[in-house]
mmCIF file of C-alpha atoms in Angstrom:
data_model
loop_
_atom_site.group_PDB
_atom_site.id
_atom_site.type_symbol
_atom_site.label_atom_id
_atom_site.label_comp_id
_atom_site.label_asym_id
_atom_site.label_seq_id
_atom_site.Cartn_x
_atom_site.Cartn_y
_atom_site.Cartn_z
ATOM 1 C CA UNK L 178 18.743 32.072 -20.074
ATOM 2 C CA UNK L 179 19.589 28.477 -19.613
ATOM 3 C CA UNK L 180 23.671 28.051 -18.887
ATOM 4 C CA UNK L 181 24.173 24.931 -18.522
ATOM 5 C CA UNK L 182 26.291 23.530 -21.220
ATOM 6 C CA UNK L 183 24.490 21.283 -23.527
ATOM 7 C CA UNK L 184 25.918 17.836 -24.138
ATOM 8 C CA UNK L 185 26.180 17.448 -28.468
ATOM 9 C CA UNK L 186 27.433 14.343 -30.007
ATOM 10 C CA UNK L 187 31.006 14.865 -31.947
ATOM 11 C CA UNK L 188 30.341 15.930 -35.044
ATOM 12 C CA UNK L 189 33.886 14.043 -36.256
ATOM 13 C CA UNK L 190 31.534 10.547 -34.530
ATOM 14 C CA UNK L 191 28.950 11.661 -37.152
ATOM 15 C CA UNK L 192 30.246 11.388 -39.630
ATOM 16 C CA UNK L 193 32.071 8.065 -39.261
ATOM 17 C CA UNK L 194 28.453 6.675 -38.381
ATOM 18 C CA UNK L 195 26.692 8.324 -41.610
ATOM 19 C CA UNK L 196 28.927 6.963 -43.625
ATOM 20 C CA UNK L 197 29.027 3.285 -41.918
ATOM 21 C CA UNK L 198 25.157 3.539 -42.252
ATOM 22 C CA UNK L 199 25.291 5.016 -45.578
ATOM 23 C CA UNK L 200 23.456 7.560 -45.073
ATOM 24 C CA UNK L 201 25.020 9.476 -47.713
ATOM 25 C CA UNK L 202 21.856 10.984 -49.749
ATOM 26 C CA UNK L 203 18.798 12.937 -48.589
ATOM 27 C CA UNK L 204 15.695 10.648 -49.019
ATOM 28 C CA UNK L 205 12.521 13.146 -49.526
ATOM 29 C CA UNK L 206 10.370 10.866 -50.740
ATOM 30 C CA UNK L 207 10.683 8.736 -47.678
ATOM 31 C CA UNK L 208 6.723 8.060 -46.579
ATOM 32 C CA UNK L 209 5.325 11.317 -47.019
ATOM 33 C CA UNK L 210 2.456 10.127 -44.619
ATOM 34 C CA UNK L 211 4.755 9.878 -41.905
ATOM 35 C CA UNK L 212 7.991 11.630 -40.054
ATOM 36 C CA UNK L 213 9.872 8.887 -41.500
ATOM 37 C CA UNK L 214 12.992 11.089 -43.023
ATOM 38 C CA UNK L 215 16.738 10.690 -43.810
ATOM 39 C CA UNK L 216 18.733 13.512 -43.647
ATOM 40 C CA UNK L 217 21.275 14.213 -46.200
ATOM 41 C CA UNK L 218 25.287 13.693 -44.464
ATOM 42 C CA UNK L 219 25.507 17.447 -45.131
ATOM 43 C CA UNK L 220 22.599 18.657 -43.623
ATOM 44 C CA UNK L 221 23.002 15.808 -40.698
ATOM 45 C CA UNK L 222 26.391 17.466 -40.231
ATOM 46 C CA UNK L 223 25.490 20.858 -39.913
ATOM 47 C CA UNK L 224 22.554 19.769 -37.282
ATOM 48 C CA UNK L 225 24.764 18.036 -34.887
ATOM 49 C CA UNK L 226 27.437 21.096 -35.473
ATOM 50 C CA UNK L 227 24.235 23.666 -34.640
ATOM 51 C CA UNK L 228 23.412 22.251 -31.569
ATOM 52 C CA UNK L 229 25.347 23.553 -29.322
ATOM 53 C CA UNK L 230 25.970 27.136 -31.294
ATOM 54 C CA UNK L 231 24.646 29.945 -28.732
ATOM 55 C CA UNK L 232 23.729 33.341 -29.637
ATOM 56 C CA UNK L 233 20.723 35.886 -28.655
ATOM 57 C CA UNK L 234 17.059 34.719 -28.005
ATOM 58 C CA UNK L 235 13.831 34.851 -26.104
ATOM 59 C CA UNK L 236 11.854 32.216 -25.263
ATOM 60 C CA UNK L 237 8.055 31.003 -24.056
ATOM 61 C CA UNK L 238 7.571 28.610 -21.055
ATOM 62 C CA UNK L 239 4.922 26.339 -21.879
ATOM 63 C CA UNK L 240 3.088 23.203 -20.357
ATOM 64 C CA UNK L 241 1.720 19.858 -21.078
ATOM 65 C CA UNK L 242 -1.748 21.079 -22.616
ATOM 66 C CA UNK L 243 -2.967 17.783 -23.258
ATOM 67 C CA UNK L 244 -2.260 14.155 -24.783
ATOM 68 C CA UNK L 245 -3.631 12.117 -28.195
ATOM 69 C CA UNK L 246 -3.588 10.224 -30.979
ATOM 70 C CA UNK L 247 -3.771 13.304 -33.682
ATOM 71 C CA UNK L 248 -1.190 15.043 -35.858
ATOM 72 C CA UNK L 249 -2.638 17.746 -37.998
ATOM 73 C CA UNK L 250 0.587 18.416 -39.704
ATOM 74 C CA UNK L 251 1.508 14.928 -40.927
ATOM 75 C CA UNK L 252 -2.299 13.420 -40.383
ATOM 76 C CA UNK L 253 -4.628 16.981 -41.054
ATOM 77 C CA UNK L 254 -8.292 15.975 -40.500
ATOM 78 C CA UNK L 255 -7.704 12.541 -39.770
ATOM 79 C CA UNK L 256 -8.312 12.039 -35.873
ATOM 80 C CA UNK L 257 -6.886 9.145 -34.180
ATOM 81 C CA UNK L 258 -4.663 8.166 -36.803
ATOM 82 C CA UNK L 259 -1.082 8.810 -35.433
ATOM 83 C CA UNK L 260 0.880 7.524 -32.901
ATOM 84 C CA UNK L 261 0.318 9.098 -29.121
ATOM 85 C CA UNK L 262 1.836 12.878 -28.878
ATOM 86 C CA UNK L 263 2.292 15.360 -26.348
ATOM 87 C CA UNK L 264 0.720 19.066 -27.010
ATOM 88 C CA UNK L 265 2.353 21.840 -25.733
ATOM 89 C CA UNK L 266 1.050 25.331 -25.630
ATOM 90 C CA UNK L 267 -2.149 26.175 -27.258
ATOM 91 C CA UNK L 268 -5.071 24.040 -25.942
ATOM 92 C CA UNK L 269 -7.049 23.447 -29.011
ATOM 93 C CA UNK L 270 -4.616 21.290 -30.720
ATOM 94 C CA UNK L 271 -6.021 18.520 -32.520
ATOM 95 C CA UNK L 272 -6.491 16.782 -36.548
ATOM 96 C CA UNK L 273 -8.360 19.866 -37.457
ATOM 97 C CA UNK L 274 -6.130 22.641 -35.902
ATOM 98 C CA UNK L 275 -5.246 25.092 -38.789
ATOM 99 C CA UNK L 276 -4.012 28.953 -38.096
ATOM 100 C CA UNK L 277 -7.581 30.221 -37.821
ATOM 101 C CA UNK L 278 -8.595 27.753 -34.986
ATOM 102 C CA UNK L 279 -5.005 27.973 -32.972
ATOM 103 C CA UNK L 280 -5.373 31.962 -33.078
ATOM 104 C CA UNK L 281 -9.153 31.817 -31.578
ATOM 105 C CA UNK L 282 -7.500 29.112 -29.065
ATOM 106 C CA UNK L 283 -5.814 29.562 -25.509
ATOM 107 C CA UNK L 284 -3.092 28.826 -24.682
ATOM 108 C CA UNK L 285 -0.843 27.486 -21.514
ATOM 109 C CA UNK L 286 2.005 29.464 -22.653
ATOM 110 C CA UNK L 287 4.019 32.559 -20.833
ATOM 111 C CA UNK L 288 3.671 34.690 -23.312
ATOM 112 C CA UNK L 289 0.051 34.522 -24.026
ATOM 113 C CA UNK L 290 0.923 36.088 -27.364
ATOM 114 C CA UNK L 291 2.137 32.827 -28.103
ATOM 115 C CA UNK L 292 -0.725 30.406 -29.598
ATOM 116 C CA UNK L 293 1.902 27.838 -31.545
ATOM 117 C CA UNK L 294 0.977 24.116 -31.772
ATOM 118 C CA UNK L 295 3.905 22.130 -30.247
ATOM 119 C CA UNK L 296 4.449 18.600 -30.162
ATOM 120 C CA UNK L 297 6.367 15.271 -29.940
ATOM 121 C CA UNK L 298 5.811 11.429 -29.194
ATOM 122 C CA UNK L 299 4.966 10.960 -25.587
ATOM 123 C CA UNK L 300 7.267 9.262 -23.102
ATOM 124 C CA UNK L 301 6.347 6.538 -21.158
ATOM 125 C CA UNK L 302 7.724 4.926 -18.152
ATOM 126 C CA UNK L 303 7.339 1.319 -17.462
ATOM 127 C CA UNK L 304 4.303 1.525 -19.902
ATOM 128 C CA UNK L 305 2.934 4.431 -18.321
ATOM 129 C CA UNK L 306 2.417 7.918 -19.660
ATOM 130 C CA UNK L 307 4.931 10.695 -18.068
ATOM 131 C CA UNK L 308 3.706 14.104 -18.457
ATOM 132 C CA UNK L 309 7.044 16.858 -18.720
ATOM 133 C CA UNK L 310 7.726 18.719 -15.516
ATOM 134 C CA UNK L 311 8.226 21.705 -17.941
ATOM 135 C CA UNK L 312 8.780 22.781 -21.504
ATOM 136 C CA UNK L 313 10.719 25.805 -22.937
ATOM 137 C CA UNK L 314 10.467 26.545 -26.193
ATOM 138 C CA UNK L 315 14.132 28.516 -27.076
ATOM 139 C CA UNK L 316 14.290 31.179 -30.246
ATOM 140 C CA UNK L 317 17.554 31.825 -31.112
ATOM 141 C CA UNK L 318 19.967 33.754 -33.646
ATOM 142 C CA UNK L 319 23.063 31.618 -33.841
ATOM 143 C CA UNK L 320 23.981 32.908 -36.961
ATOM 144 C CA UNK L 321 23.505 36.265 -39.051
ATOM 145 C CA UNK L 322 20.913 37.459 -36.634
ATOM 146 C CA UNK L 323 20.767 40.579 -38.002
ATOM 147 C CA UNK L 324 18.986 39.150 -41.039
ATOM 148 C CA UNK L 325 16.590 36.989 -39.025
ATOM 149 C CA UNK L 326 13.109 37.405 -40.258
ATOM 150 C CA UNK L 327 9.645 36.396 -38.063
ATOM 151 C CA UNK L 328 8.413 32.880 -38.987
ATOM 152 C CA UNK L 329 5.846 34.438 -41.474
ATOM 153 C CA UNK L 330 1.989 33.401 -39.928
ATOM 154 C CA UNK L 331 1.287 29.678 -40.577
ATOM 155 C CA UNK L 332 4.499 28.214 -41.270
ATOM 156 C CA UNK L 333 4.719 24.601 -40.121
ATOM 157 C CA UNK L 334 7.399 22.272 -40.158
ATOM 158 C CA UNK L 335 8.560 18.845 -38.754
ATOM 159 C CA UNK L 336 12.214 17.750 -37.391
ATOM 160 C CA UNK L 337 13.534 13.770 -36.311
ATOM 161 C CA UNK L 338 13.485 10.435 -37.659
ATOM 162 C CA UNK L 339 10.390 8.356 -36.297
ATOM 163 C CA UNK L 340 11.311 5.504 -37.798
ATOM 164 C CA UNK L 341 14.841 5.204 -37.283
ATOM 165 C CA UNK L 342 16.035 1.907 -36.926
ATOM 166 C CA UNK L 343 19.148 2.728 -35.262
ATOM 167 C CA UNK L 344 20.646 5.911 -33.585
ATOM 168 C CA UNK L 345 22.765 6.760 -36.554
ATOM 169 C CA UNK L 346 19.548 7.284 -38.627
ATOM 170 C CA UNK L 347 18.294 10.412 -36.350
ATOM 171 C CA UNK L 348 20.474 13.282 -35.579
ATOM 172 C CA UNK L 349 18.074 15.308 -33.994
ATOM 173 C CA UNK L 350 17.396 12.607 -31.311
ATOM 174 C CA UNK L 351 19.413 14.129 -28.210
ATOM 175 C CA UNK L 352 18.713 12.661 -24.479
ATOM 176 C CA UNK L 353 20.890 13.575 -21.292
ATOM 177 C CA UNK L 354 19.844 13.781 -17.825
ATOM 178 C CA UNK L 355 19.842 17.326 -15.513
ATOM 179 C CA UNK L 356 22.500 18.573 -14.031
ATOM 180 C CA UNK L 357 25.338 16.269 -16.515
ATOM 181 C CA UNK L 358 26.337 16.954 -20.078
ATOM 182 C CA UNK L 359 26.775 14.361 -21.856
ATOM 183 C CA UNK L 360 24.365 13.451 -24.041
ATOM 184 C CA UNK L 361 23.276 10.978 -26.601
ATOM 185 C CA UNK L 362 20.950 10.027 -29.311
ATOM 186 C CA UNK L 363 18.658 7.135 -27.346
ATOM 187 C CA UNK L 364 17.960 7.222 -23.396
ATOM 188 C CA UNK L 365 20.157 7.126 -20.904
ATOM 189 C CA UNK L 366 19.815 5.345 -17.633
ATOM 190 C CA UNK L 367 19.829 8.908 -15.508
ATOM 191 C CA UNK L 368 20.656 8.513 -11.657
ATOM 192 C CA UNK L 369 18.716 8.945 -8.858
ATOM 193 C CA UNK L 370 18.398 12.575 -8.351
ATOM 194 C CA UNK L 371 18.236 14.060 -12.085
ATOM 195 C CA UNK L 372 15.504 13.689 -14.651
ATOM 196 C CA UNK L 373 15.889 13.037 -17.812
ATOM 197 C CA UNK L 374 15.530 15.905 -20.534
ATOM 198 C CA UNK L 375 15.746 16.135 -24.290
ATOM 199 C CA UNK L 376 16.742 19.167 -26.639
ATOM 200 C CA UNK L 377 15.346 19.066 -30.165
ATOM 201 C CA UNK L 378 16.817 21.806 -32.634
ATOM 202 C CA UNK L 379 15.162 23.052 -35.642
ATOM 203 C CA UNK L 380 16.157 24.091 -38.863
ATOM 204 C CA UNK L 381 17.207 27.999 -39.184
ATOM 205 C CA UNK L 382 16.258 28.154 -43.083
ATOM 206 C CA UNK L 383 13.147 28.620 -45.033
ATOM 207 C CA UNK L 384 12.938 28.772 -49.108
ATOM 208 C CA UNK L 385 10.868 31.757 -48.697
ATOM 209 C CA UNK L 386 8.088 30.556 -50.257
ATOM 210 C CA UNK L 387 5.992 27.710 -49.044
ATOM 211 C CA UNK L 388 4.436 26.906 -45.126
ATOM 212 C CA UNK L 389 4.661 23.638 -45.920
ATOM 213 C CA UNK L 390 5.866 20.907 -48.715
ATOM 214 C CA UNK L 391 4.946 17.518 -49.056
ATOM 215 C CA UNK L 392 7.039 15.789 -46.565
ATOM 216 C CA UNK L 393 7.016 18.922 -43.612
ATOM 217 C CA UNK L 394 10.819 19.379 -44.322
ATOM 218 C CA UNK L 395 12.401 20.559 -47.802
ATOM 219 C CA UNK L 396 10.754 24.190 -47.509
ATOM 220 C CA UNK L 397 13.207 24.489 -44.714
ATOM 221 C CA UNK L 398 16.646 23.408 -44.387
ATOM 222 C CA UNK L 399 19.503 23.747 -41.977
ATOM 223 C CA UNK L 400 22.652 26.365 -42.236
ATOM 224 C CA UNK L 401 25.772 24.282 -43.792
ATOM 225 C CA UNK L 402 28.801 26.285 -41.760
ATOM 226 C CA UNK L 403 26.146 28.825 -40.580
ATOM 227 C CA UNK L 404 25.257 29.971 -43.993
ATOM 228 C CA UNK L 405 22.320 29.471 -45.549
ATOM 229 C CA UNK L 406 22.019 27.569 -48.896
ATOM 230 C CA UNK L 407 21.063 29.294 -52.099
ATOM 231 C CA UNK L 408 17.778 27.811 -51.999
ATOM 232 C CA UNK L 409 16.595 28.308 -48.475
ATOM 233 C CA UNK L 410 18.131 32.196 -48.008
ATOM 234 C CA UNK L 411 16.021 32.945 -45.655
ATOM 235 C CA UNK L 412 16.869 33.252 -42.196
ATOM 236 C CA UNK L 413 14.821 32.427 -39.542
ATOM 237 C CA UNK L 414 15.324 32.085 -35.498
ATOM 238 C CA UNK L 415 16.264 28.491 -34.075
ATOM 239 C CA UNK L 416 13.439 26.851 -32.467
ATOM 240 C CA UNK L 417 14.779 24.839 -30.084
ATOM 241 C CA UNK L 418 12.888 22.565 -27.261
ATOM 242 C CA UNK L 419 13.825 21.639 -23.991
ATOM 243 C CA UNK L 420 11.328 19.026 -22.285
ATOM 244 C CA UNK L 421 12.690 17.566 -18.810
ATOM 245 C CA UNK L 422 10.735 14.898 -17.389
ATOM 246 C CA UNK L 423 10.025 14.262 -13.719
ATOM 247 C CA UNK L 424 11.693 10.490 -13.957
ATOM 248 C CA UNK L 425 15.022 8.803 -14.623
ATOM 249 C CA UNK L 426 16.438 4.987 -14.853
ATOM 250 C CA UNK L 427 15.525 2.719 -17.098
ATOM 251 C CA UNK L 428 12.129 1.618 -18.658
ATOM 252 C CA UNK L 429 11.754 4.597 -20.766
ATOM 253 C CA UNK L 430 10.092 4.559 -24.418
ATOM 254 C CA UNK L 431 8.239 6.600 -27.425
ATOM 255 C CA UNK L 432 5.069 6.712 -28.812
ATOM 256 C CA UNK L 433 5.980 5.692 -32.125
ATOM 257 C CA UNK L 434 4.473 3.154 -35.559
ATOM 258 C CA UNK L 435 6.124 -0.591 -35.346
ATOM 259 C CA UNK L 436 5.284 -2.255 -39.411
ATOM 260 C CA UNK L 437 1.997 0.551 -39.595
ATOM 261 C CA UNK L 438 0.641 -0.128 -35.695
ATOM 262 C CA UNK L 439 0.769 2.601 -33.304
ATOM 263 C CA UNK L 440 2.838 1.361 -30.118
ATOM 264 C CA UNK L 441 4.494 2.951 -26.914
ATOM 265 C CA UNK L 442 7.366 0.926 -27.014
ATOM 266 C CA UNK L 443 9.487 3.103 -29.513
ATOM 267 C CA UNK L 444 13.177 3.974 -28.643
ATOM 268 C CA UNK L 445 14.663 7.173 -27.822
ATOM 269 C CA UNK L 446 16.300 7.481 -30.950
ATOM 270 C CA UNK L 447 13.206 7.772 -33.053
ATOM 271 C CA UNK L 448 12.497 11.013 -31.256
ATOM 272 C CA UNK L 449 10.828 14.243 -33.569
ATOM 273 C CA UNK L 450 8.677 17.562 -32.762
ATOM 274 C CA UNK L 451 6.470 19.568 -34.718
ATOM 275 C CA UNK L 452 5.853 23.184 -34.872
ATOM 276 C CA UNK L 453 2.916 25.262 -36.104
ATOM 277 C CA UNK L 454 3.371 29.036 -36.261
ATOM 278 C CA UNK L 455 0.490 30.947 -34.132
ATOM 279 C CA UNK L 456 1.954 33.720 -32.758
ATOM 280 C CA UNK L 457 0.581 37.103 -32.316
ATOM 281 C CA UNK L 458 2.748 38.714 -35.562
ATOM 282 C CA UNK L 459 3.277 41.844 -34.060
ATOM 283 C CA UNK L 460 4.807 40.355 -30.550
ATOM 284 C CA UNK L 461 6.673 38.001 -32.098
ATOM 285 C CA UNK L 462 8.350 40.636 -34.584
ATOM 286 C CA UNK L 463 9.108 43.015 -31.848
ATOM 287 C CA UNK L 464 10.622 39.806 -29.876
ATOM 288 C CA UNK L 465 12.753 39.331 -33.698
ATOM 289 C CA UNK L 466 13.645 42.529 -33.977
ATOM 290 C CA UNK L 467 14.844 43.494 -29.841
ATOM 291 C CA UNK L 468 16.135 39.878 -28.980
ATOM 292 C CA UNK L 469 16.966 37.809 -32.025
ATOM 293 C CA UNK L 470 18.809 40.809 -34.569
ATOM 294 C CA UNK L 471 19.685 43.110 -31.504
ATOM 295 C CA UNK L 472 21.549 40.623 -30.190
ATOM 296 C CA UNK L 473 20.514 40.399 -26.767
ATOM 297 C CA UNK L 474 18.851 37.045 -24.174
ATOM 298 C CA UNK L 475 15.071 38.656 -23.372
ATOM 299 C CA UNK L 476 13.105 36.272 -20.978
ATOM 300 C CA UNK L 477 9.334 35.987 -21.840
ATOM 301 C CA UNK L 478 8.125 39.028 -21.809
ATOM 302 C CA UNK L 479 10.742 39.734 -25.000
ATOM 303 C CA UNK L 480 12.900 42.275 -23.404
ATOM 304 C CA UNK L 481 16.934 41.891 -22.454
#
């Protein structure tokens, strides 16, 4: 179980930025090729208020698997298109990766029962490539965990802003350095002796329905006040990241897409992840049903 409290940006802050941005209505249609999203003031809201919410969980440690320009989520069977990302956990992740391949594939993950796609934009440092000292990939009930369902097999989803233009337009964006709280939506300059790390919370509500829609986001949608919204009444565990990185100071940037050219200059704030669901169904329900709805923090091998 990781104690340590996590830094969240006032949700009262929010709110007086959303509006000054005017972020004030969802944007769905927002490039549909890309992770280019703006999240409704409601639902940004109820992410900033979620992310510091505990409750029961297990988890997976995972590790760096391997680094490239593919997306299969965003960019399916279109190799080399997208901007530089970071694979965690299975090995075979690449354009093509659908449930099939990922479920013949390895993985670097503890559980092996685990075969999920993972990823976000790498970091760099002074222009150079930084590989995470470790990844662990959190699921969590943080509210009515009793009705918690597993992901079903296949679902897929997308959270972040990569083109934000300013912190205000990304939410999920949240940087701090180890061993401080405070946290906040682009880098900080982290002292000598910490590392930076980054959290990156998911949405807790699926319609039900669909493994994917059109932009990777309106099949799932987070809890307003914990409760899920009439269309998305499904509950499902918070996937949450945790990525520290062995470096700290300043000279830190994204992969990201400056006016439709990949670069690896992007800020902090246009920080996302991606998730494909490959996990063995009958582990992870038994992890659902003994951690998540029972109430209880298992480690990786799914038991309290």
């Amino acid at each position: 179980m990781h104690v340590r409290i996590r830094g969240a940006i006032g949700v009262a802050a929010v709110a007086v930025s959303l509006v000054a941005a005017g972020l004030v209505l969802a944007q769905p249609g927002v490039s549909h090729a890309g992770h280019s999203y703006v999240y409704s003031a409601e639902q940004a809201r109820a992410m900033v208020e979620q992310q510091a919410v505990p409750g029961s969980e297990f988890r997976a440690n995972c590790g760096s698997s391997h680094r490239r320009q593919d997306d299969p989520i965003v960019f399916q069977n279109q190799p080399g298109v997208s901007h530089m990302h970071e694979f965690f956990g299975n090995r075979t992740t690449n354009a093509q990766s659908t449930l099939t391949s990922l479920r013949a594939g390895t993985t670097n993950c503890n559980p092996v029962a685990d075969r999920s796609a993972y990823w976000v934009p790498t970091l760099y440092k002074n222009g150079q490539a930084v590989a995470p000292d470790s990844v662990t990939i959190y699921y969590q009930g943080i509210h009515d965990r009793q009705k918690a369902v597993a992901y079903p097999q296949g679902l897929r989803y997308v959270v972040g802003n990569s083109k934000a233009a300013s912190p205000d337009q990304n939410p999920a964006a949240r940087w701090s350095c180890t061993t401080q709280s405070p946290s906040s939506r682009d880098f900080l300059n982290c002292p000598p002796g910490t590392k930076v790390e980054t959290y990156l919370d998911f949405p807790t509500c699926w319609n039900g329905r669909d493994l994917d829609s059109a932009n990777h986001r309106d099949h799932m949608a987070f809890a307003v006040g914990l409760v899920c919204p009439a269309s998305h009444p499904v509950v499902v565990p918070r996937l949450e990241f945790l990525i520290t990185y062995p470096v700290n100071g300043t000279g830190l940037s994204l992969g990201g897409t400056l006016n439709g050219v990949n670069v690896t200059s992007a800020p902090g704030y246009t920080f996302h992840g991606d998730f494909m669901n490959a996990w063995d169904p009958a582990e992870l329900q038994r992890r659902v049903a003994n951690c998540i709805n029972a109430g209880y923090i298992c480690g990786t091998d799914g038991n309290p």
